[in-house]
PDB file of C-alpha atoms in Angstrom:
ATOM      1  CA  LYS A   1      -5.540 -78.474 -26.544  1.00  0.00           C
ATOM      2  CA  ILE A   2      -4.538 -81.843 -28.143  1.00  0.00           C
ATOM      3  CA  ALA A   3      -1.287 -82.323 -25.436  1.00  0.00           C
ATOM      4  CA  LEU A   4      -3.025 -80.765 -22.634  1.00  0.00           C
ATOM      5  CA  THR A   5      -6.207 -83.021 -23.194  1.00  0.00           C
ATOM      6  CA  ASP A   6      -3.962 -86.198 -23.648  1.00  0.00           C
ATOM      7  CA  ALA A   7      -1.949 -85.111 -20.498  1.00  0.00           C
ATOM      8  CA  GLY A   8      -5.170 -84.950 -18.567  1.00  0.00           C
ATOM      9  CA  VAL A   9      -4.750 -81.329 -17.732  1.00  0.00           C
ATOM     10  CA  TYR A  10      -7.156 -79.345 -20.464  1.00  0.00           C
ATOM     11  CA  ALA A  11     -10.016 -79.283 -18.252  1.00  0.00           C
ATOM     12  CA  ASP A  12      -8.086 -78.301 -15.020  1.00  0.00           C
ATOM     13  CA  ASN A  13      -8.267 -75.072 -13.502  1.00  0.00           C
ATOM     14  CA  ALA A  14      -4.544 -75.755 -12.339  1.00  0.00           C
ATOM     15  CA  LYS A  15      -1.723 -73.043 -13.777  1.00  0.00           C
ATOM     16  CA  ILE A  16      -0.235 -74.602 -17.042  1.00  0.00           C
ATOM     17  CA  THR A  17       3.127 -72.977 -18.023  1.00  0.00           C
ATOM     18  CA  PHE A  18       4.349 -73.225 -21.730  1.00  0.00           C
ATOM     19  CA  THR A  19       8.057 -73.327 -21.940  1.00  0.00           C
ATOM     20  CA  VAL A  20       8.483 -74.262 -25.195  1.00  0.00           C
ATOM     21  CA  GLU A  21       5.788 -74.154 -28.482  1.00  0.00           C
ATOM     22  CA  GLU A  22       7.728 -74.576 -31.583  1.00  0.00           C
ATOM     23  CA  TYR A  23       6.784 -75.881 -35.262  1.00  0.00           C
ATOM     24  CA  VAL A  24       9.215 -78.078 -36.812  1.00  0.00           C
ATOM     25  CA  GLY A  25       8.971 -78.149 -40.247  1.00  0.00           C
ATOM     26  CA  GLY A  26      11.312 -77.605 -42.729  1.00  0.00           C
ATOM     27  CA  GLY A  27      12.341 -80.145 -44.937  1.00  0.00           C
ATOM     28  CA  ILE A  28      11.192 -83.166 -42.965  1.00  0.00           C
ATOM     29  CA  LYS A  29       8.680 -85.401 -44.154  1.00  0.00           C
ATOM     30  CA  THR A  30       6.218 -85.252 -40.909  1.00  0.00           C
ATOM     31  CA  PRO A  31       6.267 -81.534 -39.752  1.00  0.00           C
ATOM     32  CA  TYR A  32       5.513 -81.281 -35.994  1.00  0.00           C
ATOM     33  CA  PHE A  33       4.969 -78.967 -33.405  1.00  0.00           C
ATOM     34  CA  TYR A  34       6.893 -79.367 -30.103  1.00  0.00           C
ATOM     35  CA  PHE A  35       5.514 -78.537 -26.564  1.00  0.00           C
ATOM     36  CA  VAL A  36       6.852 -78.885 -23.347  1.00  0.00           C
ATOM     37  CA  PHE A  37       4.720 -77.596 -20.244  1.00  0.00           C
ATOM     38  CA  ASN A  38       4.485 -77.894 -16.705  1.00  0.00           C
ATOM     39  CA  ASN A  39       1.603 -77.082 -13.849  1.00  0.00           C
ATOM     40  CA  ASP A  40       4.737 -76.733 -11.137  1.00  0.00           C
ATOM     41  CA  THR A  41       4.370 -80.508 -10.107  1.00  0.00           C
ATOM     42  CA  VAL A  42       4.836 -82.504 -13.712  1.00  0.00           C
ATOM     43  CA  GLN A  43       6.229 -81.309 -16.766  1.00  0.00           C
ATOM     44  CA  TRP A  44       5.256 -82.856 -20.127  1.00  0.00           C
ATOM     45  CA  SER A  45       6.903 -82.924 -23.860  1.00  0.00           C
ATOM     46  CA  TYR A  46       4.783 -83.801 -27.051  1.00  0.00           C
ATOM     47  CA  ARG A  47       5.170 -83.923 -30.315  1.00  0.00           C
ATOM     48  CA  ILE A  48       2.015 -83.098 -32.327  1.00  0.00           C
ATOM     49  CA  ASP A  49       1.769 -83.897 -35.891  1.00  0.00           C
ATOM     50  CA  ALA A  50       0.972 -80.528 -37.507  1.00  0.00           C
ATOM     51  CA  THR A  51      -1.146 -81.935 -40.705  1.00  0.00           C
ATOM     52  CA  LEU A  52      -3.242 -84.820 -38.685  1.00  0.00           C
ATOM     53  CA  GLY A  53      -3.319 -83.091 -35.229  1.00  0.00           C
ATOM     54  CA  ILE A  54      -1.926 -86.784 -33.690  1.00  0.00           C
ATOM     55  CA  VAL A  55       0.520 -87.524 -30.961  1.00  0.00           C
ATOM     56  CA  LEU A  56       3.526 -88.467 -32.190  1.00  0.00           C
ATOM     57  CA  GLU A  57       5.712 -88.712 -29.306  1.00  0.00           C
ATOM     58  CA  LYS A  58       4.893 -87.580 -25.506  1.00  0.00           C
ATOM     59  CA  SER A  59       6.862 -88.031 -22.164  1.00  0.00           C
ATOM     60  CA  GLU A  60       6.245 -86.771 -17.968  1.00  0.00           C
ATOM     61  CA  VAL A  61       8.886 -86.091 -15.841  1.00  0.00           C
ATOM     62  CA  LYS A  62       7.933 -85.123 -12.580  1.00  0.00           C
ATOM     63  CA  LEU A  63       9.110 -82.120 -10.985  1.00  0.00           C
ATOM     64  CA  LEU A  64      10.809 -81.569  -7.844  1.00  0.00           C
ATOM     65  CA  SER A  65       9.323 -79.204  -5.245  1.00  0.00           C
ATOM     66  CA  SER A  66      11.010 -76.100  -3.795  1.00  0.00           C
ATOM     67  CA  LEU A  67      11.118 -78.060  -0.245  1.00  0.00           C
ATOM     68  CA  GLN A  68      12.225 -81.299  -1.899  1.00  0.00           C
ATOM     69  CA  LYS A  69      15.122 -78.940  -4.126  1.00  0.00           C
ATOM     70  CA  SER A  70      16.325 -77.279  -0.774  1.00  0.00           C
ATOM     71  CA  LYS A  71      16.582 -80.461   0.718  1.00  0.00           C
ATOM     72  CA  ARG A  72      18.753 -81.838  -1.871  1.00  0.00           C
ATOM     73  CA  LYS A  73      21.038 -79.079  -1.864  1.00  0.00           C
ATOM     74  CA  GLY A  74      21.602 -79.206   2.064  1.00  0.00           C
ATOM     75  CA  VAL A  75      22.280 -82.975   1.724  1.00  0.00           C
ATOM     76  CA  ALA A  76      24.709 -82.191  -1.003  1.00  0.00           C
ATOM     77  CA  TYR A  77      26.323 -79.379   1.132  1.00  0.00           C
ATOM     78  CA  CYS A  78      26.712 -81.654   4.252  1.00  0.00           C
ATOM     79  CA  HIS A  79      28.622 -84.478   2.058  1.00  0.00           C
ATOM     80  CA  ALA A  80      30.870 -82.141   0.450  1.00  0.00           C
TER      81      ALA A  80
END
């Protein structure tokens, strides 16, 4: 909920797919949860402090649509 709210998609009715949900806590000073999720347009990565529930690190990357991927493959094929 923390990562989805921070990304601004918690209240969205958009389809969210989690691709990574991992707890990292073995022998480190600050255990955290690592999440990677997307809505087919944007992919977010989050590290959430497992004790305090605060965002430690986050990133956002725009994903290519199927049409954009097809165009790139076509351009790469034409240049080959």
